[in-house]
Coordinates of C-alpha atoms in Angstrom, one line a residue:
Chain A
M6 CA 0.0 0.0 0.0
S7 CA 1.5 3.3 -0.9
V8 CA 1.0 5.5 2.1
A9 CA 2.1 8.6 0.3
I10 CA 3.6 11.5 2.0
T11 CA 4.9 12.2 -1.5
T12 CA 3.7 15.4 -3.1
Q13 CA 1.8 15.4 -6.3
S14 CA 3.5 17.2 -9.2
S15 CA 0.8 19.8 -9.5
I16 CA 1.1 20.9 -5.9
Q17 CA 4.7 20.3 -5.6
D18 CA 5.6 23.6 -4.2
S19 CA 2.6 23.9 -1.9
E20 CA 1.9 21.8 1.3
P21 CA 2.8 18.1 1.4
V22 CA -0.2 15.7 1.3
F23 CA -0.6 13.5 4.4
H24 CA -3.1 11.0 3.1
V25 CA -3.3 8.1 0.6
I26 CA -3.4 9.5 -2.9
D27 CA -4.0 6.2 -4.7
E28 CA -7.4 4.7 -4.3
H29 CA -6.7 1.2 -3.1
A30 CA -8.7 -1.8 -4.2
H31 CA -12.2 -2.4 -2.7
P32 CA -13.2 -5.9 -3.6
E33 CA -16.9 -6.3 -4.2
G34 CA -18.7 -7.2 -1.0
A35 CA -15.7 -6.8 1.3
S36 CA -17.6 -4.6 3.7
T37 CA -21.0 -6.3 3.4
M38 CA -20.7 -8.4 6.4
L39 CA -19.7 -5.6 8.7
G40 CA -22.4 -3.4 7.3
F41 CA -25.0 -6.0 7.8
W42 CA -23.8 -6.6 11.3
I43 CA -24.2 -2.9 12.1
Y44 CA -27.8 -3.1 10.6
L45 CA -28.4 -6.0 13.0
M46 CA -27.2 -4.0 15.9
S47 CA -29.5 -1.1 15.0
D48 CA -32.3 -3.7 14.8
C49 CA -31.3 -4.9 18.2
L50 CA -31.9 -1.3 19.5
I51 CA -35.5 -1.4 18.0
F52 CA -36.2 -4.6 19.9
A53 CA -34.6 -3.1 23.1
M54 CA -37.1 -0.2 22.9
L55 CA -40.0 -2.6 22.4
F56 CA -38.8 -4.7 25.4
A57 CA -38.5 -1.6 27.5
T58 CA -42.0 -0.6 26.5
Y59 CA -43.3 -4.0 27.4
G60 CA -41.4 -3.9 30.7
V61 CA -43.1 -0.6 31.6
L62 CA -46.6 -1.4 30.4
G63 CA -46.6 -5.2 30.9
G64 CA -48.4 -5.0 34.2
N65 CA -51.2 -2.7 33.1
Y66 CA -54.1 -5.1 32.4
A67 CA -56.9 -2.5 32.6
A68 CA -59.0 -5.1 34.4
G69 CA -58.5 -7.3 31.4
P70 CA -56.8 -10.7 30.9
S71 CA -53.3 -11.2 32.4
P72 CA -50.5 -13.4 31.0
K73 CA -51.7 -16.3 33.1
D74 CA -55.1 -16.2 31.5
L75 CA -53.7 -16.0 28.0
F76 CA -50.4 -17.8 27.6
D77 CA -50.1 -21.5 26.9
L78 CA -46.5 -22.4 27.8
K79 CA -46.7 -25.8 26.0
L80 CA -47.4 -23.9 22.8
V81 CA -44.6 -21.5 23.4
A82 CA -42.2 -24.4 24.2
L83 CA -43.2 -25.9 20.8
N84 CA -42.6 -22.6 19.1
T85 CA -39.2 -22.2 20.7
T86 CA -38.3 -25.7 19.5
M87 CA -39.2 -24.8 15.9
L88 CA -37.1 -21.7 15.9
L89 CA -34.1 -23.5 17.6
L90 CA -34.3 -26.3 15.1
S91 CA -34.4 -23.9 12.2
S92 CA -31.3 -22.3 13.5
I93 CA -29.3 -25.5 13.5
T94 CA -30.6 -26.5 10.1
Y95 CA -29.5 -23.1 8.7
G96 CA -26.1 -23.9 10.2
F97 CA -26.1 -27.2 8.3
A98 CA -27.0 -25.2 5.1
M99 CA -24.0 -23.0 5.7
L100 CA -21.7 -26.0 6.2
T101 CA -22.8 -27.7 3.0
M102 CA -22.5 -24.4 1.2
E103 CA -18.8 -24.2 2.1
K104 CA -18.4 -27.6 0.6
S105 CA -20.2 -26.3 -2.5
R106 CA -22.9 -29.1 -2.3
I107 CA -25.7 -27.1 -3.9
G108 CA -28.3 -29.8 -3.6
Q109 CA -27.8 -30.4 0.1
T110 CA -27.6 -26.6 0.7
Q111 CA -31.0 -26.2 -1.0
L112 CA -32.4 -29.1 1.0
W113 CA -31.3 -27.6 4.4
L114 CA -32.6 -24.2 3.4
A115 CA -36.0 -25.7 2.5
I116 CA -36.1 -27.5 5.9
T117 CA -35.2 -24.2 7.6
G118 CA -38.0 -22.5 5.8
L119 CA -40.5 -25.2 6.9
F120 CA -39.5 -24.8 10.5
G121 CA -39.8 -21.0 10.1
L122 CA -43.2 -21.5 8.6
A123 CA -44.2 -23.8 11.5
F124 CA -43.1 -21.1 13.9
L125 CA -45.2 -18.5 12.2
G126 CA -48.2 -20.8 12.0
I127 CA -48.1 -21.5 15.7
E128 CA -47.6 -17.8 16.6
L129 CA -50.5 -16.8 14.3
T130 CA -52.7 -19.5 15.9
E131 CA -51.9 -18.2 19.3
F132 CA -52.7 -14.6 18.2
A133 CA -56.0 -15.7 16.6
H134 CA -57.0 -17.6 19.7
M135 CA -56.2 -14.5 21.9
I136 CA -58.1 -12.1 19.6
H137 CA -61.0 -14.5 19.5
E138 CA -61.2 -14.4 23.3
G139 CA -61.3 -10.6 23.2
A140 CA -57.6 -10.1 24.1
T141 CA -57.0 -7.7 21.2
P142 CA -54.2 -5.1 21.1
Q143 CA -56.8 -2.4 22.0
R144 CA -57.8 -4.2 25.2
S145 CA -55.0 -3.0 27.5
A146 CA -51.6 -1.5 27.6
F147 CA -50.2 -4.9 28.4
L148 CA -51.7 -6.4 25.2
S149 CA -50.7 -3.4 23.0
S150 CA -47.1 -3.7 24.0
F151 CA -47.3 -7.6 23.8
F152 CA -48.6 -7.6 20.2
T153 CA -46.1 -4.9 19.2
L154 CA -43.1 -6.7 20.6
V155 CA -44.0 -10.3 19.5
G156 CA -45.6 -9.1 16.3
T157 CA -42.5 -7.2 15.3
H158 CA -40.5 -10.3 15.8
G159 CA -43.0 -12.3 13.8
L160 CA -42.8 -9.8 11.0
H161 CA -39.0 -10.2 11.0
V162 CA -39.4 -13.9 10.6
T163 CA -41.9 -13.4 7.8
F164 CA -39.4 -11.2 5.9
G165 CA -36.7 -13.7 6.7
L166 CA -38.8 -16.4 5.0
V167 CA -39.4 -14.2 1.9
W168 CA -35.6 -13.6 1.8
L169 CA -35.0 -17.3 2.2
V170 CA -37.2 -18.2 -0.7
T171 CA -35.7 -15.5 -2.9
L172 CA -32.2 -16.8 -2.2
M173 CA -33.3 -20.4 -2.9
V174 CA -34.6 -19.3 -6.3
Q175 CA -31.4 -17.3 -6.9
T176 CA -29.2 -20.3 -6.0
A177 CA -31.2 -22.6 -8.2
R178 CA -30.8 -20.2 -11.2
F179 CA -27.3 -19.0 -10.7
G180 CA -25.7 -21.5 -8.4
L181 CA -23.5 -20.8 -5.4
T182 CA -21.8 -17.8 -6.8
E183 CA -19.7 -15.5 -4.7
A184 CA -22.6 -13.0 -4.5
N185 CA -25.1 -15.7 -3.5
R186 CA -22.7 -17.1 -0.8
R187 CA -22.4 -13.6 0.6
R188 CA -26.2 -13.1 0.6
L189 CA -26.7 -16.5 2.2
M190 CA -24.2 -15.6 5.0
C191 CA -26.1 -12.3 5.6
L192 CA -29.4 -14.2 5.9
S193 CA -27.6 -16.7 8.2
M194 CA -26.7 -13.8 10.6
F195 CA -30.3 -12.4 10.3
W196 CA -31.8 -15.8 11.1
H197 CA -29.6 -16.5 14.1
F198 CA -30.1 -13.0 15.3
L199 CA -33.9 -13.5 15.3
D200 CA -33.4 -16.7 17.4
V201 CA -31.4 -14.5 19.9
V202 CA -34.2 -12.0 20.1
W203 CA -36.7 -14.9 20.6
I204 CA -34.7 -16.0 23.7
G205 CA -35.5 -12.5 25.1
V206 CA -39.1 -12.8 24.1
F207 CA -39.8 -16.2 25.6
T208 CA -37.9 -15.4 28.8
F209 CA -39.1 -11.8 29.4
V210 CA -42.6 -12.0 28.1
Y211 CA -43.8 -15.6 28.5
L212 CA -41.8 -17.2 31.3
L213 CA -41.6 -14.1 33.5
G214 CA -45.2 -13.3 32.6
M215 CA -46.4 -16.6 34.0
L216 CA -44.4 -15.9 37.2
R217 CA -46.0 -12.4 37.8
Chain B
M12 CA 0.2 -22.2 8.9
T13 CA 1.9 -20.9 12.0
T14 CA 0.9 -17.6 13.5
K15 CA 4.1 -16.0 12.6
A16 CA 3.9 -17.2 9.0
H17 CA 0.3 -16.1 8.9
A18 CA 1.3 -12.7 10.1
E19 CA 4.0 -12.5 7.5
A20 CA 1.5 -13.4 4.8
H21 CA -0.7 -10.7 6.1
T22 CA 2.0 -8.1 5.9
L23 CA 2.9 -9.3 2.4
E24 CA -0.7 -9.0 1.3
A25 CA -1.0 -5.6 2.9
N26 CA 2.1 -4.5 1.0
A27 CA 0.7 -5.8 -2.2
G28 CA -2.1 -3.4 -1.9
H29 CA -5.0 -5.5 -0.5
G30 CA -5.9 -3.2 2.3
H31 CA -9.2 -4.9 2.9
D32 CA -8.1 -8.5 3.5
D33 CA -10.4 -11.4 3.2
H34 CA -9.2 -13.0 6.4
G35 CA -10.9 -10.4 8.6
G36 CA -14.4 -11.6 7.6
A37 CA -16.7 -13.7 9.6
S38 CA -15.6 -17.3 10.5
H39 CA -17.9 -20.1 9.6
G40 CA -17.8 -22.6 12.4
S41 CA -17.8 -26.3 12.1
L42 CA -20.3 -29.1 12.5
K43 CA -18.9 -29.7 15.9
S44 CA -19.4 -26.1 17.0
Y45 CA -22.9 -26.0 15.7
L46 CA -23.8 -29.3 17.5
I47 CA -22.2 -28.0 20.8
G48 CA -24.2 -24.8 20.5
F49 CA -27.4 -26.6 19.7
G50 CA -26.9 -29.0 22.6
L51 CA -26.3 -26.2 25.1
S52 CA -29.3 -24.2 23.7
V53 CA -31.6 -27.2 24.2
I54 CA -30.5 -27.5 27.8
L55 CA -30.7 -23.8 28.4
T56 CA -34.2 -23.6 26.9
A57 CA -35.6 -26.7 28.5
V58 CA -34.5 -26.0 32.1
P59 CA -36.3 -22.6 32.4
F60 CA -39.5 -23.9 30.8
W61 CA -39.4 -26.9 33.1
L62 CA -38.8 -24.7 36.1
V63 CA -41.7 -22.4 35.3
M64 CA -44.1 -25.1 34.1
T65 CA -43.7 -27.4 37.1
G66 CA -43.0 -24.7 39.7
T67 CA -40.2 -26.8 41.2
I68 CA -38.9 -23.8 43.2
A69 CA -41.6 -22.4 45.3
D70 CA -40.0 -18.9 45.5
K71 CA -41.0 -17.1 42.4
A72 CA -38.3 -14.4 42.7
V73 CA -35.6 -17.1 42.8
T74 CA -37.2 -18.9 39.7
A75 CA -37.3 -15.6 37.9
L76 CA -33.6 -14.9 38.7
I77 CA -32.5 -18.3 37.5
V78 CA -34.6 -18.0 34.3
L79 CA -33.0 -14.6 33.5
V80 CA -29.5 -15.9 34.2
L81 CA -30.1 -18.9 31.9
A82 CA -31.4 -16.6 29.2
A83 CA -28.3 -14.4 29.4
V84 CA -26.1 -17.5 29.1
Q85 CA -28.1 -18.8 26.2
I86 CA -27.7 -15.5 24.4
V87 CA -23.9 -15.7 24.8
V88 CA -24.0 -19.3 23.6
H89 CA -25.9 -18.3 20.4
M90 CA -23.5 -15.4 19.8
I91 CA -20.4 -17.6 20.0
Y92 CA -21.6 -20.9 18.3
F93 CA -24.2 -19.6 15.8
L94 CA -23.2 -16.0 15.1
H95 CA -19.5 -16.9 15.4
M96 CA -18.7 -13.8 17.4
N97 CA -15.1 -13.3 18.2
T98 CA -12.7 -10.4 18.8
R99 CA -10.9 -11.0 15.5
S100 CA -13.6 -10.9 12.8
E101 CA -13.5 -7.7 10.7
N102 CA -10.5 -6.6 12.8
G103 CA -12.6 -6.4 15.9
W104 CA -15.2 -4.0 14.5
T105 CA -18.1 -6.4 14.9
M106 CA -17.2 -6.8 18.6
M107 CA -16.9 -3.0 19.0
A108 CA -20.3 -2.5 17.4
M109 CA -21.8 -5.2 19.7
I110 CA -20.3 -3.7 22.9
F111 CA -21.6 -0.3 21.9
T112 CA -25.1 -1.8 21.3
V113 CA -25.0 -3.7 24.6
I114 CA -24.2 -0.5 26.5
M115 CA -27.1 1.3 24.7
V116 CA -29.5 -1.5 25.4
V117 CA -28.6 -1.7 29.1
I118 CA -29.0 2.0 29.5
A119 CA -32.3 2.1 27.7
L120 CA -33.7 -1.0 29.5
T121 CA -32.6 -0.3 33.1
G122 CA -33.3 3.5 32.7
S123 CA -36.8 3.0 31.4
L124 CA -37.7 0.3 34.0
W125 CA -36.1 2.2 36.9
V126 CA -37.6 5.6 36.1
M127 CA -41.0 4.3 35.2
H128 CA -41.1 2.0 38.3
H129 CA -40.5 4.9 40.6
L130 CA -43.0 7.1 38.7
N131 CA -45.5 4.3 39.2
V132 CA -44.8 4.0 42.9
N133 CA -45.1 7.7 43.4
M134 CA -48.3 8.1 41.4
M135 CA -50.1 5.3 43.3
P136 CA -53.1 6.5 45.4
M137 CA -52.5 6.2 49.1
H138 CA -55.1 3.6 49.6
D139 CA -55.0 0.1 48.0
M140 CA -57.7 0.0 45.3
S141 CA -58.1 -3.8 45.7
Q142 CA -59.4 -3.3 49.2
M143 CA -62.2 -0.9 48.1
P144 CA -65.7 -2.2 48.2

């Protein structure tokens, strides 16, 4: 790298230049992973605010239903299992991607998608059941903050699934190219990050909600 | 490759003009690390659910504390085994970004809960509403 304190010919008689004059090489996608990581960290702050809101409002039932009346821990445990399994299957997809086994990668991605879909299905069933019982987001501050927090996580999973299908189509059409590998690694970080957020949700909202 | 040789290779590469080296990126982990992470996660998920669902520990405050500690441990496990966090990836910038985020999250969470809890306590009516006829 030419760290130039050399002076350019045009400004030879004026002040010396103390920065790199030559533009060094920026390989495509070299900063993608760091950039995506910083996106995830900002997403983390969104969830932190929603957790704080839930923490403040979570006890305000407005004489409505409380967590004990609404939550079914068996369902939540099943949900958690689905997301945890989808995390490990995505890990397997990454491992097979490194070995350039495109068929196996696609298979593991499909399994991950199915687990993600199962997670969403169970969550929506839970929401539908709650709303059917009159526990809508409008009912109390507890329910408003609950639906906002858990709903935002569910929305992230939904977009993750859309992204997953998109990348499966991309991989099927163009193969495991450098760009597709990079995209799959970004989605890997996104997917594992959602699992980390879910740890906070099931602990803070469901388990501690039942202990209230 | 030994560490020294690796460092030398790095220097050579840097001299050759590849300022953004490819080695600084995220590591990928192995089958073993994924399985260890998964095993730990299963235990760290199952234990808090079991504690709350069966009510093994009578004291709810103690149960809540254990559940919170297990969640914190599980988050670290996920960070290390699934997200492959370490101090080396991207020359330490991912770790720096994460430390900054954790500080922000801790300030936001504890600040909100602390202030709003005290506000709640101070705004309470003097008599207990649940005792009213």
